[in-house]
Short mmCIF file of C-alpha atoms and ligand atoms in Angstrom, two decimals:
data_model
loop_
_atom_site.label_atom_id
_atom_site.label_comp_id
_atom_site.label_asym_id
_atom_site.label_seq_id
_atom_site.Cartn_x
_atom_site.Cartn_y
_atom_site.Cartn_z
CA MET A 29 0.00 0.00 0.00
CA THR A 30 1.44 3.40 -0.86
CA ASP A 31 0.68 6.00 1.75
CA THR A 32 -0.32 9.23 0.04
CA HIS A 33 -1.13 11.49 2.96
CA ILE A 34 0.09 10.42 6.41
CA ILE A 35 -1.70 12.20 9.23
CA LEU A 36 -0.31 12.10 12.78
CA ILE A 37 -3.06 11.65 15.35
CA GLY A 38 -1.78 13.79 18.21
CA GLY A 39 0.64 16.67 18.42
CA GLY A 40 2.45 16.24 21.72
CA GLY A 41 5.76 14.79 22.80
CA HIS A 42 5.28 11.42 21.15
CA ALA A 43 4.18 13.08 17.92
CA LYS A 44 7.39 15.15 17.96
CA VAL A 45 9.44 11.95 18.20
CA MET A 46 7.49 10.35 15.35
CA LEU A 47 7.77 13.43 13.13
CA ASP A 48 11.52 13.50 13.77
CA ALA A 49 11.84 9.84 12.78
CA ALA A 50 9.71 10.35 9.68
CA LEU A 51 11.75 13.36 8.54
CA CYS A 52 15.01 11.44 9.12
CA ALA A 53 13.59 8.53 7.10
CA GLY A 54 12.45 10.81 4.27
CA VAL A 55 8.79 10.00 4.95
CA ALA A 56 6.45 12.92 4.19
CA ILE A 57 3.90 13.79 6.87
CA HIS A 58 0.90 15.64 5.50
CA GLY A 59 -0.52 17.01 8.73
CA PHE A 60 -1.49 16.36 12.33
CA ILE A 61 -4.74 16.23 14.22
CA ASP A 62 -4.87 17.43 17.79
CA ASP A 63 -7.48 18.96 20.02
CA ASP A 64 -5.01 21.81 20.44
CA PRO A 65 -4.03 23.47 17.13
CA ASP A 66 -1.02 24.99 18.96
CA ALA A 67 0.14 21.60 20.25
CA PRO A 68 3.87 21.19 21.09
CA ILE A 69 4.63 19.70 17.67
CA THR A 70 4.05 23.13 16.12
CA LYS A 71 7.32 24.28 17.69
CA LEU A 72 9.29 21.78 15.57
CA ARG A 73 10.93 22.84 12.32
CA GLY A 74 9.29 20.90 9.50
CA CYS A 75 6.06 20.55 11.43
CA PRO A 76 3.16 19.75 9.10
CA GLY A 77 -0.02 21.79 9.23
CA HIS A 78 -2.88 21.17 11.65
CA VAL A 79 -5.66 19.52 9.69
CA GLY A 80 -9.33 19.24 10.61
CA GLY A 81 -10.77 16.59 12.89
CA PHE A 82 -11.41 12.90 12.37
CA ASP A 83 -13.88 13.49 9.57
CA GLU A 84 -11.02 15.06 7.62
CA VAL A 85 -9.18 11.74 7.79
CA THR A 86 -12.00 9.25 7.43
CA SER A 87 -13.73 11.06 4.54
CA ARG A 88 -10.70 11.83 2.34
CA THR A 89 -9.29 9.03 0.20
CA GLY A 90 -5.58 8.57 0.48
CA CYS A 91 -5.41 9.86 4.05
CA CYS A 92 -3.56 7.34 6.22
CA PRO A 93 -3.64 8.10 9.93
CA ILE A 94 -1.02 6.89 12.40
CA LEU A 95 -1.40 7.18 16.16
CA ALA A 96 1.06 9.65 17.64
CA ILE A 97 -0.20 9.74 21.23
CA GLY A 98 1.38 7.74 24.05
CA ASP A 99 -1.62 6.99 26.25
CA LEU A 100 -2.52 3.35 25.49
CA GLU A 101 -6.14 3.56 26.61
CA LEU A 102 -6.72 6.61 24.41
CA ARG A 103 -4.97 4.85 21.54
CA ALA A 104 -7.23 1.83 21.94
CA ARG A 105 -10.30 4.09 21.82
CA LEU A 106 -8.99 5.83 18.71
CA ILE A 107 -8.30 2.51 16.97
CA ASP A 108 -11.94 1.55 17.57
CA ARG A 109 -13.13 4.97 16.44
CA PHE A 110 -11.21 4.81 13.19
CA GLY A 111 -12.69 1.42 12.40
CA ASP A 112 -11.46 0.01 9.10
CA VAL A 113 -9.56 3.09 7.92
CA ASP A 114 -6.26 2.23 6.21
CA PHE A 115 -3.60 3.12 8.75
CA ALA A 116 -0.20 4.27 7.58
CA SER A 117 2.81 2.01 7.16
CA PRO A 118 5.03 1.91 10.23
CA ILE A 119 7.39 4.82 10.83
CA ILE A 120 10.88 3.47 11.50
CA HIS A 121 13.79 5.71 12.48
CA PRO A 122 16.72 5.06 10.08
CA SER A 123 19.06 4.47 13.03
CA ALA A 124 16.93 1.54 14.22
CA ILE A 125 18.15 -1.97 13.37
CA VAL A 126 15.27 -4.11 12.11
CA SER A 127 16.00 -7.66 10.94
CA ALA A 128 14.89 -8.54 7.41
CA SER A 129 12.95 -11.44 8.91
CA ALA A 130 11.15 -9.28 11.46
CA GLY A 131 7.66 -7.91 10.80
CA ILE A 132 6.38 -4.48 11.80
CA ALA A 133 2.64 -4.07 11.15
CA LEU A 134 0.67 -1.01 10.03
CA GLY A 135 0.57 1.94 12.39
CA GLY A 136 3.71 0.84 14.23
CA PHE A 137 6.60 3.01 15.36
CA VAL A 138 10.26 2.03 15.86
CA GLY A 139 12.32 4.76 17.51
CA PRO A 140 15.94 5.80 17.17
CA GLY A 141 18.52 3.18 18.18
CA ALA A 142 15.95 0.45 18.70
CA VAL A 143 16.68 -3.16 17.71
CA VAL A 144 14.06 -5.59 16.38
CA ASN A 145 15.79 -8.91 15.88
CA ALA A 146 15.30 -12.03 13.74
CA ASP A 147 11.73 -13.32 13.34
CA ALA A 148 10.29 -10.85 15.84
CA LYS A 149 6.70 -9.78 15.12
CA VAL A 150 5.47 -6.31 16.07
CA CYS A 151 1.68 -6.07 15.70
CA SER A 152 -0.34 -3.07 14.51
CA HIS A 153 -0.07 0.23 16.36
CA ALA A 154 2.72 -1.02 18.63
CA ILE A 155 5.44 1.37 19.83
CA ILE A 156 9.07 0.22 20.03
CA ASN A 157 10.51 3.32 21.64
CA SER A 158 14.03 4.82 21.61
CA GLY A 159 16.79 2.26 22.19
CA ALA A 160 14.44 -0.59 23.05
CA ILE A 161 15.58 -4.14 22.29
CA VAL A 162 13.12 -6.69 20.90
CA GLU A 163 15.00 -9.95 20.61
CA HIS A 164 14.52 -12.83 18.21
CA ASP A 165 11.08 -14.52 18.00
CA VAL A 166 9.45 -11.97 20.27
CA ARG A 167 5.78 -11.10 19.66
CA VAL A 168 4.68 -7.59 20.62
CA GLY A 169 0.89 -7.30 20.70
CA ILE A 170 -1.48 -4.77 19.15
CA ASN A 171 -1.06 -1.27 20.58
CA ALA A 172 1.60 -2.43 23.04
CA HIS A 173 4.36 -0.02 24.06
CA VAL A 174 7.93 -1.18 24.65
CA GLY A 175 9.42 1.84 26.45
CA PRO A 176 12.78 3.49 25.88
CA ARG A 177 15.72 1.14 26.60
CA ALA A 178 13.47 -1.70 27.64
CA ALA A 179 14.79 -5.15 26.67
CA LEU A 180 12.72 -8.21 25.74
CA GLY A 181 14.65 -11.50 25.73
CA GLY A 182 14.28 -14.10 23.00
CA GLY A 183 10.77 -15.54 22.55
CA VAL A 184 9.05 -13.14 24.94
CA VAL A 185 5.33 -12.61 24.26
CA VAL A 186 3.73 -9.24 25.08
CA GLY A 187 -0.06 -8.94 24.98
CA ASN A 188 -2.22 -6.22 23.45
CA HIS A 189 -2.36 -2.75 25.03
CA THR A 190 0.48 -3.62 27.42
CA LEU A 191 3.10 -1.10 28.60
CA ILE A 192 6.68 -2.26 29.18
CA GLY A 193 8.06 0.67 31.18
CA ILE A 194 11.25 2.59 30.51
CA GLY A 195 14.37 0.46 31.07
CA ALA A 196 12.46 -2.68 32.07
CA VAL A 197 13.93 -6.13 31.35
CA VAL A 198 11.90 -9.22 30.47
CA LEU A 199 13.81 -12.51 30.64
CA PRO A 200 13.74 -14.86 27.64
CA GLY A 201 10.58 -16.89 27.15
CA VAL A 202 8.43 -14.95 29.61
CA LYS A 203 4.79 -14.41 28.60
CA ILE A 204 3.15 -11.11 29.51
CA GLY A 205 -0.60 -10.74 29.16
CA SER A 206 -2.75 -7.95 27.75
CA SER A 207 -3.39 -4.59 29.43
CA VAL A 208 -0.41 -5.19 31.71
CA VAL A 209 1.80 -2.44 33.15
CA VAL A 210 5.44 -3.34 33.75
CA GLY A 211 7.02 -0.60 35.84
CA GLY A 212 10.11 1.25 34.72
CA GLY A 213 13.33 -0.61 35.57
CA ALA A 214 11.51 -3.79 36.55
CA VAL A 215 13.07 -7.17 35.87
CA VAL A 216 10.35 -9.65 34.89
CA THR A 217 11.39 -13.23 35.59
CA GLN A 218 8.02 -15.03 35.37
CA ASP A 219 4.78 -14.85 33.38
CA VAL A 220 2.39 -11.93 34.06
CA GLY A 221 -1.40 -12.27 33.83
CA ASP A 222 -3.82 -9.97 31.97
CA GLY A 223 -4.39 -6.64 33.64
CA GLU A 224 -1.67 -7.03 36.26
CA THR A 225 0.79 -4.32 37.25
CA VAL A 226 4.28 -5.51 38.18
CA VAL A 227 7.20 -3.51 39.55
CA GLY A 228 10.62 -4.09 41.08
CA VAL A 229 13.58 -6.43 40.82
CA PRO A 230 12.47 -9.18 40.55
CA ALA A 231 9.09 -7.85 39.41
CA ARG A 232 6.18 -8.48 41.81
CA VAL A 233 2.44 -7.97 41.22
CA VAL A 234 1.21 -4.76 42.88
CA GLY A 235 -2.23 -4.58 41.35
CA VAL A 236 -4.74 -6.01 38.92
CA GLY A 237 -6.42 -3.36 36.85
CA VAL A 238 -8.57 -5.18 34.37
O1 JB3 B 309 8.36 8.84 27.54
C1 JB3 B 309 8.42 9.03 26.33
C2 JB3 B 309 9.67 8.76 25.55
N1 JB3 B 309 7.37 9.48 25.65
C3 JB3 B 309 6.08 9.76 26.25
C4 JB3 B 309 4.97 9.18 25.37
C5 JB3 B 309 5.11 7.67 25.20
O2 JB3 B 309 3.69 9.48 25.95
C6 JB3 B 309 5.87 11.25 26.39
O3 JB3 B 309 6.90 11.78 27.24
C7 JB3 B 309 4.50 11.54 26.98
O4 JB3 B 309 4.41 11.04 28.27
C8 JB3 B 309 3.43 10.87 26.12
O5 JB3 B 309 3.47 11.52 24.88
P1 JB3 B 309 2.13 12.24 24.34
O6 JB3 B 309 1.02 11.29 24.32
O7 JB3 B 309 2.48 12.95 23.10
O8 JB3 B 309 1.80 13.27 25.52
P2 JB3 B 309 1.44 14.81 25.43
O9 JB3 B 309 2.70 15.57 25.18
O10 JB3 B 309 0.65 15.10 26.63
O11 JB3 B 309 0.55 15.00 24.14
C9 JB3 B 309 -0.72 14.40 24.00
C10 JB3 B 309 -1.36 15.18 22.86
O12 JB3 B 309 -2.53 14.46 22.41
C11 JB3 B 309 -1.80 16.57 23.33
O13 JB3 B 309 -1.36 17.53 22.40
C12 JB3 B 309 -3.34 16.47 23.35
O14 JB3 B 309 -3.94 17.69 22.98
C13 JB3 B 309 -3.59 15.40 22.31
N2 JB3 B 309 -4.82 14.66 22.52
C14 JB3 B 309 -5.34 14.23 23.68
N3 JB3 B 309 -6.49 13.60 23.43
C15 JB3 B 309 -5.61 14.30 21.51
C16 JB3 B 309 -6.68 13.61 22.08
N4 JB3 B 309 -5.47 14.47 20.18
C17 JB3 B 309 -6.44 13.95 19.39
N5 JB3 B 309 -6.36 14.08 18.06
N6 JB3 B 309 -7.52 13.28 19.88
C18 JB3 B 309 -7.68 13.10 21.22
O15 JB3 B 309 -8.65 12.48 21.64
#
């Protein structure tokens, strides 16, 4: 699919990072949607124009939105709201190392210095943030977020809408459910159930949110 007009959904800090990656990769961004027309992204050189609301995207052919907001619950709501709109191809920073055998699905983002290794699968709308490491045979679920400098060992499974916090480590083969929060800097040594929040070294369950 050739993206004609990529529209960033959101204009805050995460959108700035995505715009930066797109510009470095030579990917043209047509505009951004945000509730605030003066959102932070407008301060960036090369910032695209603020376009109208959702109708602007869903009604115009050739418009391909991509989520550029960090909040996973909001992202999940927006995915539902957009329905079967064609989302944009993933935006991948040119400094990221992505194996030829890895797969990054539509709407994904791979940040600067990230590594996605052999046979890893990153599902739609997932975020692999700056410097994160996704090792071989890992599966990152829909709309999951692997935070900056987090590291997923070989064969790890991450569920949908799950946050792996900044600098967290998940040992090889561990399975993490959906809608999980792994706290920043945690070291996950055993499987984590849906909706649980785990923190610490070794990571311990501190709450179940689902
Ligand atoms: O930690 C890192 C590396 N990045 C964080 C990222 C993952 O999440 C970042 O530091 C922030 O914590 C967060 O980035 P995000 O989501 O860009 O946060 P913020 O700077 O607050 O920008 C959110 C933007 O989304 C604001 O400009 C809001 O106006 C806008 N927004 C909120 N709700 C919305 C909606 N925009 C649209 N189009 N629709 C909405 O419903």
